[in-house]
CSV table of C-alpha atoms in Angstrom, one decimal:
chain,number,residue,atom,x,y,z
H,29,GLU,CA,0.0,0.0,0.0
H,30,GLU,CA,2.8,2.4,0.8
H,31,ARG,CA,4.5,1.8,-2.5
H,32,THR,CA,1.2,2.4,-4.3
H,33,PHE,CA,0.8,5.7,-2.4
H,34,TYR,CA,4.2,6.9,-3.5
H,35,LEU,CA,3.6,5.8,-7.1
H,36,ILE,CA,0.4,7.8,-7.2
H,37,MET,CA,2.0,10.8,-5.6
H,38,GLY,CA,4.8,10.6,-8.2
H,39,LEU,CA,2.1,10.6,-10.9
H,40,PHE,CA,0.6,13.7,-9.4
H,41,THR,CA,3.9,15.6,-9.0
H,42,THR,CA,5.8,14.6,-12.1
H,43,THR,CA,3.0,14.9,-14.6
H,44,LYS,CA,0.2,17.4,-15.1
H,45,PHE,CA,-2.3,14.8,-13.9
H,46,GLY,CA,-3.0,16.3,-10.5
H,47,LYS,CA,-3.8,19.7,-11.9
H,48,ILE,CA,-7.2,18.6,-13.1
H,49,PHE,CA,-8.3,18.3,-9.5
H,50,PHE,CA,-7.3,21.9,-8.5
H,51,GLU,CA,-9.4,25.1,-8.5
H,52,ASP,CA,-12.9,23.6,-8.6
H,53,LEU,CA,-11.9,21.2,-11.4
H,54,LYS,CA,-11.2,24.2,-13.7
H,55,LYS,CA,-8.7,22.3,-15.8
H,56,LEU,CA,-11.0,19.3,-16.2
H,57,LYS,CA,-13.8,21.6,-17.4
H,58,LEU,CA,-11.4,23.2,-19.8
H,59,TYR,CA,-10.6,19.7,-21.1
H,60,PHE,CA,-14.3,19.0,-21.6
H,61,ASN,CA,-14.5,22.1,-23.8
H,62,ILE,CA,-11.4,21.3,-25.7
H,63,PHE,CA,-12.7,17.8,-26.4
H,64,ASP,CA,-16.0,19.3,-27.6
H,65,LYS,CA,-14.0,21.3,-30.2
H,66,ILE,CA,-11.9,18.3,-31.1
H,67,LEU,CA,-15.1,16.2,-31.7
H,68,PHE,CA,-16.5,19.0,-33.8
H,69,LEU,CA,-13.3,19.2,-35.9
H,70,TYR,CA,-12.8,15.4,-36.5
H,71,LEU,CA,-16.2,13.9,-36.1
H,72,PRO,CA,-18.7,16.7,-36.9
H,73,VAL,CA,-21.7,14.3,-37.6
H,74,LEU,CA,-21.2,12.6,-34.2
H,75,ASN,CA,-20.8,15.9,-32.5
H,76,THR,CA,-24.1,17.2,-34.0
H,77,PHE,CA,-25.8,14.0,-33.0
H,78,PHE,CA,-24.6,14.4,-29.4
H,79,LYS,CA,-25.7,18.0,-29.3
H,80,ASN,CA,-29.1,17.1,-30.7
H,81,ASN,CA,-29.5,14.4,-28.1
H,82,ASN,CA,-28.2,16.6,-25.2
H,83,ILE,CA,-25.3,14.3,-24.6
H,84,LEU,CA,-22.7,16.4,-22.8
H,85,THR,CA,-19.0,15.6,-22.9
H,86,ASN,CA,-18.8,15.4,-19.1
H,87,TYR,CA,-21.2,12.5,-19.1
H,88,TYR,CA,-18.5,10.2,-20.4
H,89,LEU,CA,-15.2,12.0,-20.6
H,90,SER,CA,-14.9,12.8,-16.8
H,91,ALA,CA,-14.5,9.1,-15.9
H,92,TRP,CA,-12.0,8.6,-18.7
H,93,MET,CA,-9.9,11.5,-17.7
H,94,ILE,CA,-10.0,11.3,-13.9
H,95,THR,CA,-9.0,7.6,-14.0
H,96,LEU,CA,-7.1,7.5,-17.2
H,97,PHE,CA,-9.5,4.8,-18.4
H,98,THR,CA,-8.9,2.5,-15.5
H,99,SER,CA,-12.4,2.9,-14.1
H,100,THR,CA,-13.7,0.0,-16.1
H,101,ILE,CA,-11.0,-2.5,-15.4
H,102,SER,CA,-12.2,-5.9,-14.2
H,103,LYS,CA,-10.5,-9.2,-13.6
H,104,GLY,CA,-9.4,-11.1,-16.6
H,105,ASN,CA,-9.0,-8.1,-18.9
H,106,SER,CA,-6.0,-7.7,-21.2
H,107,LEU,CA,-4.4,-4.4,-20.4
H,108,ASN,CA,-2.4,-4.0,-23.6
H,109,ALA,CA,-4.3,-0.9,-24.9
H,110,ILE,CA,-4.7,0.7,-21.5
H,111,THR,CA,-0.9,0.2,-20.8
H,112,LYS,CA,-0.2,1.9,-24.2
H,113,ILE,CA,-2.4,4.9,-23.2
H,114,TRP,CA,-0.6,5.2,-19.8
H,115,ASP,CA,2.8,5.0,-21.5
H,116,ASN,CA,1.7,7.7,-24.0
H,117,PHE,CA,0.4,9.8,-21.1
H,118,LEU,CA,3.6,9.6,-19.2
H,119,ILE,CA,5.6,10.6,-22.3
H,120,SER,CA,3.2,13.1,-24.0
H,121,GLY,CA,0.7,14.2,-21.4
H,122,TRP,CA,-3.0,14.9,-22.0
H,123,LYS,CA,-2.9,14.8,-25.8
H,124,SER,CA,-2.6,11.1,-25.5
H,125,VAL,CA,-5.9,11.0,-23.5
H,126,PHE,CA,-7.6,13.2,-26.1
H,127,THR,CA,-6.2,10.9,-28.9
H,128,ALA,CA,-7.5,7.8,-27.2
H,129,SER,CA,-10.9,9.3,-26.5
H,130,LEU,CA,-11.2,10.5,-30.1
H,131,SER,CA,-10.1,7.1,-31.4
H,132,LEU,CA,-12.8,5.4,-29.4
H,133,MET,CA,-15.4,7.7,-30.8
H,134,GLU,CA,-14.1,7.3,-34.4
H,135,LEU,CA,-14.1,3.5,-34.2
H,136,GLN,CA,-17.7,3.4,-32.9
H,137,GLU,CA,-19.2,6.4,-34.6
H,138,LYS,CA,-21.4,4.5,-37.0
H,139,GLN,CA,-22.8,2.3,-34.2
H,140,MET,CA,-23.4,5.3,-31.9
H,141,LEU,CA,-25.3,7.2,-34.6
H,142,GLU,CA,-27.8,4.4,-34.6
H,143,MET,CA,-28.4,4.4,-30.8
H,144,LYS,CA,-31.1,6.0,-28.8
H,145,THR,CA,-30.0,8.4,-26.0
H,146,GLU,CA,-30.2,6.1,-22.9
H,147,PRO,CA,-28.4,3.1,-24.5
H,148,LEU,CA,-25.8,5.5,-25.9
H,149,LEU,CA,-25.1,7.0,-22.5
H,150,LEU,CA,-24.7,3.5,-21.0
H,151,PHE,CA,-22.4,2.5,-23.9
H,152,LEU,CA,-20.3,5.6,-23.4
H,153,SER,CA,-20.0,5.0,-19.7
H,154,GLY,CA,-18.6,1.6,-20.0
H,155,ASP,CA,-19.1,-0.7,-23.0
H,156,ILE,CA,-17.2,1.5,-25.5
H,157,VAL,CA,-14.1,1.4,-23.3
H,158,LYS,CA,-14.4,-2.3,-22.5
H,159,LYS,CA,-14.7,-3.1,-26.2
H,160,TYR,CA,-11.3,-1.7,-27.1
H,161,LEU,CA,-9.2,-1.2,-24.0
H,162,PHE,CA,-9.3,-4.7,-22.7
H,163,VAL,CA,-8.6,-6.6,-25.8
H,164,ASP,CA,-5.6,-6.6,-28.1
H,165,ASP,CA,-7.4,-4.5,-30.7
H,166,GLU,CA,-4.8,-3.6,-33.3
H,167,ASP,CA,-6.9,-0.9,-34.9
H,168,PHE,CA,-7.3,1.0,-31.7
H,169,ILE,CA,-3.7,0.6,-30.7
H,170,GLU,CA,-2.6,1.8,-34.2
H,171,MET,CA,-4.9,4.8,-33.9
H,172,ILE,CA,-3.5,5.9,-30.5
H,173,ASN,CA,0.0,5.4,-31.7
H,174,LYS,CA,-0.7,7.9,-34.5
H,175,ASN,CA,-1.3,10.7,-31.9
H,176,ILE,CA,-4.0,12.3,-34.0
H,177,VAL,CA,-4.3,15.2,-31.5
H,178,LYS,CA,-1.2,17.4,-31.8
H,179,ASN,CA,0.2,19.8,-29.2
H,180,GLN,CA,-0.3,22.8,-31.5
H,181,LEU,CA,-4.0,22.0,-31.9
H,182,LEU,CA,-4.4,21.8,-28.1
H,183,HIS,CA,-2.6,25.1,-27.7
H,184,ASN,CA,-4.8,26.8,-30.3
H,185,LEU,CA,-8.0,25.4,-28.8
H,186,LYS,CA,-6.9,26.6,-25.3
H,187,ASN,CA,-6.3,30.1,-26.6
H,188,GLU,CA,-9.6,30.1,-28.5
H,189,LEU,CA,-11.5,29.1,-25.4
H,190,LYS,CA,-9.6,31.7,-23.3
H,191,HIS,CA,-10.6,34.3,-25.9
H,192,GLU,CA,-14.2,33.2,-25.9
H,193,ASN,CA,-14.2,33.3,-22.1
H,194,GLU,CA,-12.8,36.8,-22.1
H,195,LEU,CA,-15.5,38.0,-24.5
H,196,THR,CA,-18.2,36.4,-22.4
H,197,THR,CA,-16.8,38.0,-19.2
H,198,GLU,CA,-16.6,41.4,-21.0
H,199,GLY,CA,-20.2,41.0,-22.1
H,200,ASN,CA,-21.4,40.2,-18.6
H,201,VAL,CA,-19.5,43.2,-17.2
H,202,LYS,CA,-21.0,45.7,-19.7
H,203,LYS,CA,-24.6,44.5,-18.9
């Protein structure tokens, strides 16, 4: 138990993982907004489908980000893909989580577009992750290795959101 504690503390202090828990989860909320924009850019049909069905990013992305996809681990699962995500996270940071999340969405887009809202929410909260993360799925591993989401894109989206937030704040002050 002590060794596990120190490993988790190392994760919090040597990566940017712990920052998502600070300041009223401000960073986590920013990441939800960034992923909304990524989904819009890469999978616009799915993004529109989610919006039309009131499926918010935080419904599924929070568990994926807070636990780095480990929330759905159960006995007997192969951890090949999840280990790859963790390796990529330790090397590249949050862009690897965005890439894995986008890859899951892309692999299942057609199926999700055919689902009703409640089954889709259940699927997003567990089955989509179990389908790819706990098998040796070569397509998924190949997609996360490509690192679709680049640092420059994340930087641009953060700046865009910051600018949008400033405009909203200015508008509220003038009223």
